[in-house]
Amino acid sequence: MATGRLVEVYLDLLSQPCRAVQILLSCNRPPHRVRTVALRKGEERTPEFTKLNPMQKVPVMVDNGFVLTESDAILKYLVTKYNLPEHWYPRQPERRARVDEYTA
Ligand SMILES: N[C@@H](CCC(=O)N[C@@H](CS)C(=O)NCC(=O)O)C(=O)O
């Protein structure tokens, strides 16, 4: 399912955590591809998607073979991996901890 160097994200924009991932990607534009998983059609329960996420939930991210679920983890991974601007996830430990305190 994963291809080359594009970050792939599996989303349904009816889902709030998916919209958070989509907003981060569309504002920062690291090379990525969005694959829609239509929850209203039960596409999260297909065998192919279940292999990717046995919990059958979106969002899912695949980056060069690295599969990650949970929007909070995906957002923080993308900011760190693609060195996105500080305001998305601060580097300074206390400021970062304040974000983590909220999202934990
Ligand atoms: N804590 C998870 C929540 C993931 C989640 O619950 N996704 C829902 C949509 S908002 C889903 O995929 N539901 C499909 C189902 O339960 O069949 C995250 O932030 O990524």
PDB file of C-alpha atoms and ligand atoms in Angstrom:
ATOM      1  CA  MET A   1       0.000   0.000   0.000  1.00  0.00           C
ATOM      2  CA  ALA A   2       2.848   2.426   0.761  1.00  0.00           C
ATOM      3  CA  THR A   3       4.653   4.062  -2.156  1.00  0.00           C
ATOM      4  CA  GLY A   4       8.064   5.716  -2.584  1.00  0.00           C
ATOM      5  CA  ARG A   5       8.832   8.834  -0.606  1.00  0.00           C
ATOM      6  CA  LEU A   6       5.321  10.259  -0.490  1.00  0.00           C
ATOM      7  CA  VAL A   7       3.685  10.384   2.907  1.00  0.00           C
ATOM      8  CA  GLU A   8       0.363   8.621   2.499  1.00  0.00           C
ATOM      9  CA  VAL A   9      -2.536   9.379   4.785  1.00  0.00           C
ATOM     10  CA  TYR A  10      -5.761   7.432   4.980  1.00  0.00           C
ATOM     11  CA  LEU A  11      -8.559   9.808   5.900  1.00  0.00           C
ATOM     12  CA  ASP A  12     -12.277  10.478   5.906  1.00  0.00           C
ATOM     13  CA  LEU A  13     -12.863  14.196   6.271  1.00  0.00           C
ATOM     14  CA  LEU A  14     -16.098  13.523   8.189  1.00  0.00           C
ATOM     15  CA  SER A  15     -13.735  12.616  11.026  1.00  0.00           C
ATOM     16  CA  GLN A  16     -12.324  15.395  13.230  1.00  0.00           C
ATOM     17  CA  PRO A  17      -8.935  13.714  13.861  1.00  0.00           C
ATOM     18  CA  CYS A  18      -8.598  13.231  10.091  1.00  0.00           C
ATOM     19  CA  ARG A  19      -9.349  16.903   9.493  1.00  0.00           C
ATOM     20  CA  ALA A  20      -6.568  17.850  11.915  1.00  0.00           C
ATOM     21  CA  VAL A  21      -4.078  15.793   9.880  1.00  0.00           C
ATOM     22  CA  GLN A  22      -5.431  17.210   6.605  1.00  0.00           C
ATOM     23  CA  ILE A  23      -5.119  20.804   7.880  1.00  0.00           C
ATOM     24  CA  LEU A  24      -1.485  20.277   8.919  1.00  0.00           C
ATOM     25  CA  LEU A  25      -0.656  18.732   5.536  1.00  0.00           C
ATOM     26  CA  SER A  26      -2.487  21.284   3.432  1.00  0.00           C
ATOM     27  CA  CYS A  27      -0.901  24.228   5.293  1.00  0.00           C
ATOM     28  CA  ASN A  28       2.640  22.832   5.068  1.00  0.00           C
ATOM     29  CA  ARG A  29       2.571  20.697   1.931  1.00  0.00           C
ATOM     30  CA  PRO A  30       5.198  18.043   2.563  1.00  0.00           C
ATOM     31  CA  PRO A  31       4.949  15.657  -0.427  1.00  0.00           C
ATOM     32  CA  HIS A  32       1.901  13.596   0.430  1.00  0.00           C
ATOM     33  CA  ARG A  33      -1.031  11.707  -0.970  1.00  0.00           C
ATOM     34  CA  VAL A  34      -4.467  11.471   0.602  1.00  0.00           C
ATOM     35  CA  ARG A  35      -6.329   8.190   0.281  1.00  0.00           C
ATOM     36  CA  THR A  36      -9.973   8.376   1.228  1.00  0.00           C
ATOM     37  CA  VAL A  37     -11.421   5.665   3.466  1.00  0.00           C
ATOM     38  CA  ALA A  38     -15.198   6.184   3.342  1.00  0.00           C
ATOM     39  CA  LEU A  39     -16.445   5.296   6.819  1.00  0.00           C
ATOM     40  CA  ARG A  40     -20.087   5.515   5.755  1.00  0.00           C
ATOM     41  CA  LYS A  41     -19.347   2.701   3.270  1.00  0.00           C
ATOM     42  CA  GLY A  42     -17.500   0.626   5.882  1.00  0.00           C
ATOM     43  CA  GLU A  43     -14.196   0.882   4.014  1.00  0.00           C
ATOM     44  CA  GLU A  44     -12.269   0.842   7.320  1.00  0.00           C
ATOM     45  CA  ARG A  45     -13.354  -2.797   7.719  1.00  0.00           C
ATOM     46  CA  THR A  46     -11.897  -4.112   4.448  1.00  0.00           C
ATOM     47  CA  PRO A  47      -9.171  -6.770   4.814  1.00  0.00           C
ATOM     48  CA  GLU A  48      -6.657  -4.458   3.087  1.00  0.00           C
ATOM     49  CA  PHE A  49      -7.264  -1.557   5.482  1.00  0.00           C
ATOM     50  CA  THR A  50      -7.425  -3.877   8.506  1.00  0.00           C
ATOM     51  CA  LYS A  51      -3.904  -5.051   7.656  1.00  0.00           C
ATOM     52  CA  LEU A  52      -2.793  -1.427   7.914  1.00  0.00           C
ATOM     53  CA  ASN A  53      -4.713  -0.692  11.116  1.00  0.00           C
ATOM     54  CA  PRO A  54      -6.159  -3.689  12.971  1.00  0.00           C
ATOM     55  CA  MET A  55      -8.195  -1.194  15.065  1.00  0.00           C
ATOM     56  CA  GLN A  56     -10.056  -0.246  11.829  1.00  0.00           C
ATOM     57  CA  LYS A  57      -9.850   3.489  12.511  1.00  0.00           C
ATOM     58  CA  VAL A  58      -8.729   6.538  10.563  1.00  0.00           C
ATOM     59  CA  PRO A  59      -6.447   8.447  10.367  1.00  0.00           C
ATOM     60  CA  VAL A  60      -3.510   6.259   9.406  1.00  0.00           C
ATOM     61  CA  MET A  61      -0.199   7.528   8.046  1.00  0.00           C
ATOM     62  CA  VAL A  62       2.397   5.574   6.087  1.00  0.00           C
ATOM     63  CA  ASP A  63       5.798   7.213   5.620  1.00  0.00           C
ATOM     64  CA  ASN A  64       8.307   5.134   3.681  1.00  0.00           C
ATOM     65  CA  GLY A  65       6.914   1.915   5.173  1.00  0.00           C
ATOM     66  CA  PHE A  66       6.484   3.333   8.676  1.00  0.00           C
ATOM     67  CA  VAL A  67       2.819   2.926   9.665  1.00  0.00           C
ATOM     68  CA  LEU A  68       1.401   5.191  12.367  1.00  0.00           C
ATOM     69  CA  THR A  69      -2.089   5.588  13.812  1.00  0.00           C
ATOM     70  CA  GLU A  70      -3.563   8.117  16.291  1.00  0.00           C
ATOM     71  CA  SER A  71      -3.883  11.677  15.033  1.00  0.00           C
ATOM     72  CA  ASP A  72      -1.885  13.170  17.913  1.00  0.00           C
ATOM     73  CA  ALA A  73       1.077  10.880  17.183  1.00  0.00           C
ATOM     74  CA  ILE A  74       0.770  11.518  13.434  1.00  0.00           C
ATOM     75  CA  LEU A  75       0.701  15.311  13.844  1.00  0.00           C
ATOM     76  CA  LYS A  76       3.741  15.355  16.127  1.00  0.00           C
ATOM     77  CA  TYR A  77       5.628  12.917  13.890  1.00  0.00           C
ATOM     78  CA  LEU A  78       5.019  15.023  10.776  1.00  0.00           C
ATOM     79  CA  VAL A  79       6.129  18.253  12.476  1.00  0.00           C
ATOM     80  CA  THR A  80       9.320  16.595  13.731  1.00  0.00           C
ATOM     81  CA  LYS A  81      10.156  14.565  10.614  1.00  0.00           C
ATOM     82  CA  TYR A  82       9.521  17.387   8.143  1.00  0.00           C
ATOM     83  CA  ASN A  83      10.894  20.143  10.394  1.00  0.00           C
ATOM     84  CA  LEU A  84       7.670  22.147  10.145  1.00  0.00           C
ATOM     85  CA  PRO A  85       7.493  25.639  11.666  1.00  0.00           C
ATOM     86  CA  GLU A  86       7.780  25.906  15.423  1.00  0.00           C
ATOM     87  CA  HIS A  87       4.237  27.193  15.961  1.00  0.00           C
ATOM     88  CA  TRP A  88       2.785  23.797  14.974  1.00  0.00           C
ATOM     89  CA  TYR A  89       4.605  22.055  17.850  1.00  0.00           C
ATOM     90  CA  PRO A  90       7.123  24.067  19.874  1.00  0.00           C
ATOM     91  CA  ARG A  91      10.691  22.825  20.309  1.00  0.00           C
ATOM     92  CA  GLN A  92      11.341  24.594  23.591  1.00  0.00           C
ATOM     93  CA  PRO A  93      10.780  21.920  26.274  1.00  0.00           C
ATOM     94  CA  GLU A  94       8.354  23.819  28.534  1.00  0.00           C
ATOM     95  CA  ARG A  95       6.261  25.080  25.621  1.00  0.00           C
ATOM     96  CA  ARG A  96       6.222  21.593  24.096  1.00  0.00           C
ATOM     97  CA  ALA A  97       5.268  20.099  27.466  1.00  0.00           C
ATOM     98  CA  ARG A  98       2.295  22.512  27.644  1.00  0.00           C
ATOM     99  CA  VAL A  99       1.024  21.142  24.309  1.00  0.00           C
ATOM    100  CA  ASP A 100       1.636  17.566  25.461  1.00  0.00           C
ATOM    101  CA  GLU A 101      -0.145  18.283  28.748  1.00  0.00           C
ATOM    102  CA  TYR A 102      -3.211  19.305  26.772  1.00  0.00           C
ATOM    103  CA  THR A 103      -3.131  16.460  24.252  1.00  0.00           C
ATOM    104  CA  ALA A 104      -2.229  13.683  26.750  1.00  0.00           C
TER     105      ALA A 104
HETATM  106  N1  LIG B   1      -7.956   8.696  18.984  1.00  0.00           N
HETATM  107  C1  LIG B   1      -8.021   8.411  17.562  1.00  0.00           C
HETATM  108  C2  LIG B   1      -9.477   8.321  17.141  1.00  0.00           C
HETATM  109  C3  LIG B   1      -9.625   7.548  15.845  1.00  0.00           C
HETATM  110  C4  LIG B   1     -11.096   7.295  15.574  1.00  0.00           C
HETATM  111  O1  LIG B   1     -11.888   7.004  16.500  1.00  0.00           O
HETATM  112  N2  LIG B   1     -11.490   7.387  14.301  1.00  0.00           N
HETATM  113  C5  LIG B   1     -12.882   7.188  13.946  1.00  0.00           C
HETATM  114  C6  LIG B   1     -13.390   8.400  13.141  1.00  0.00           C
HETATM  115  S1  LIG B   1     -13.336   9.883  14.108  1.00  0.00           S
HETATM  116  C7  LIG B   1     -13.008   5.957  13.069  1.00  0.00           C
HETATM  117  O2  LIG B   1     -12.149   5.673  12.250  1.00  0.00           O
HETATM  118  N3  LIG B   1     -14.096   5.200  13.252  1.00  0.00           N
HETATM  119  C8  LIG B   1     -14.371   4.071  12.408  1.00  0.00           C
HETATM  120  C9  LIG B   1     -15.068   2.972  13.137  1.00  0.00           C
HETATM  121  O3  LIG B   1     -15.152   3.019  14.371  1.00  0.00           O
HETATM  122  O4  LIG B   1     -15.538   2.039  12.446  1.00  0.00           O
HETATM  123  C10 LIG B   1      -7.284   9.487  16.771  1.00  0.00           C
HETATM  124  O5  LIG B   1      -7.193  10.636  17.275  1.00  0.00           O
HETATM  125  O6  LIG B   1      -6.764   9.203  15.687  1.00  0.00           O
END
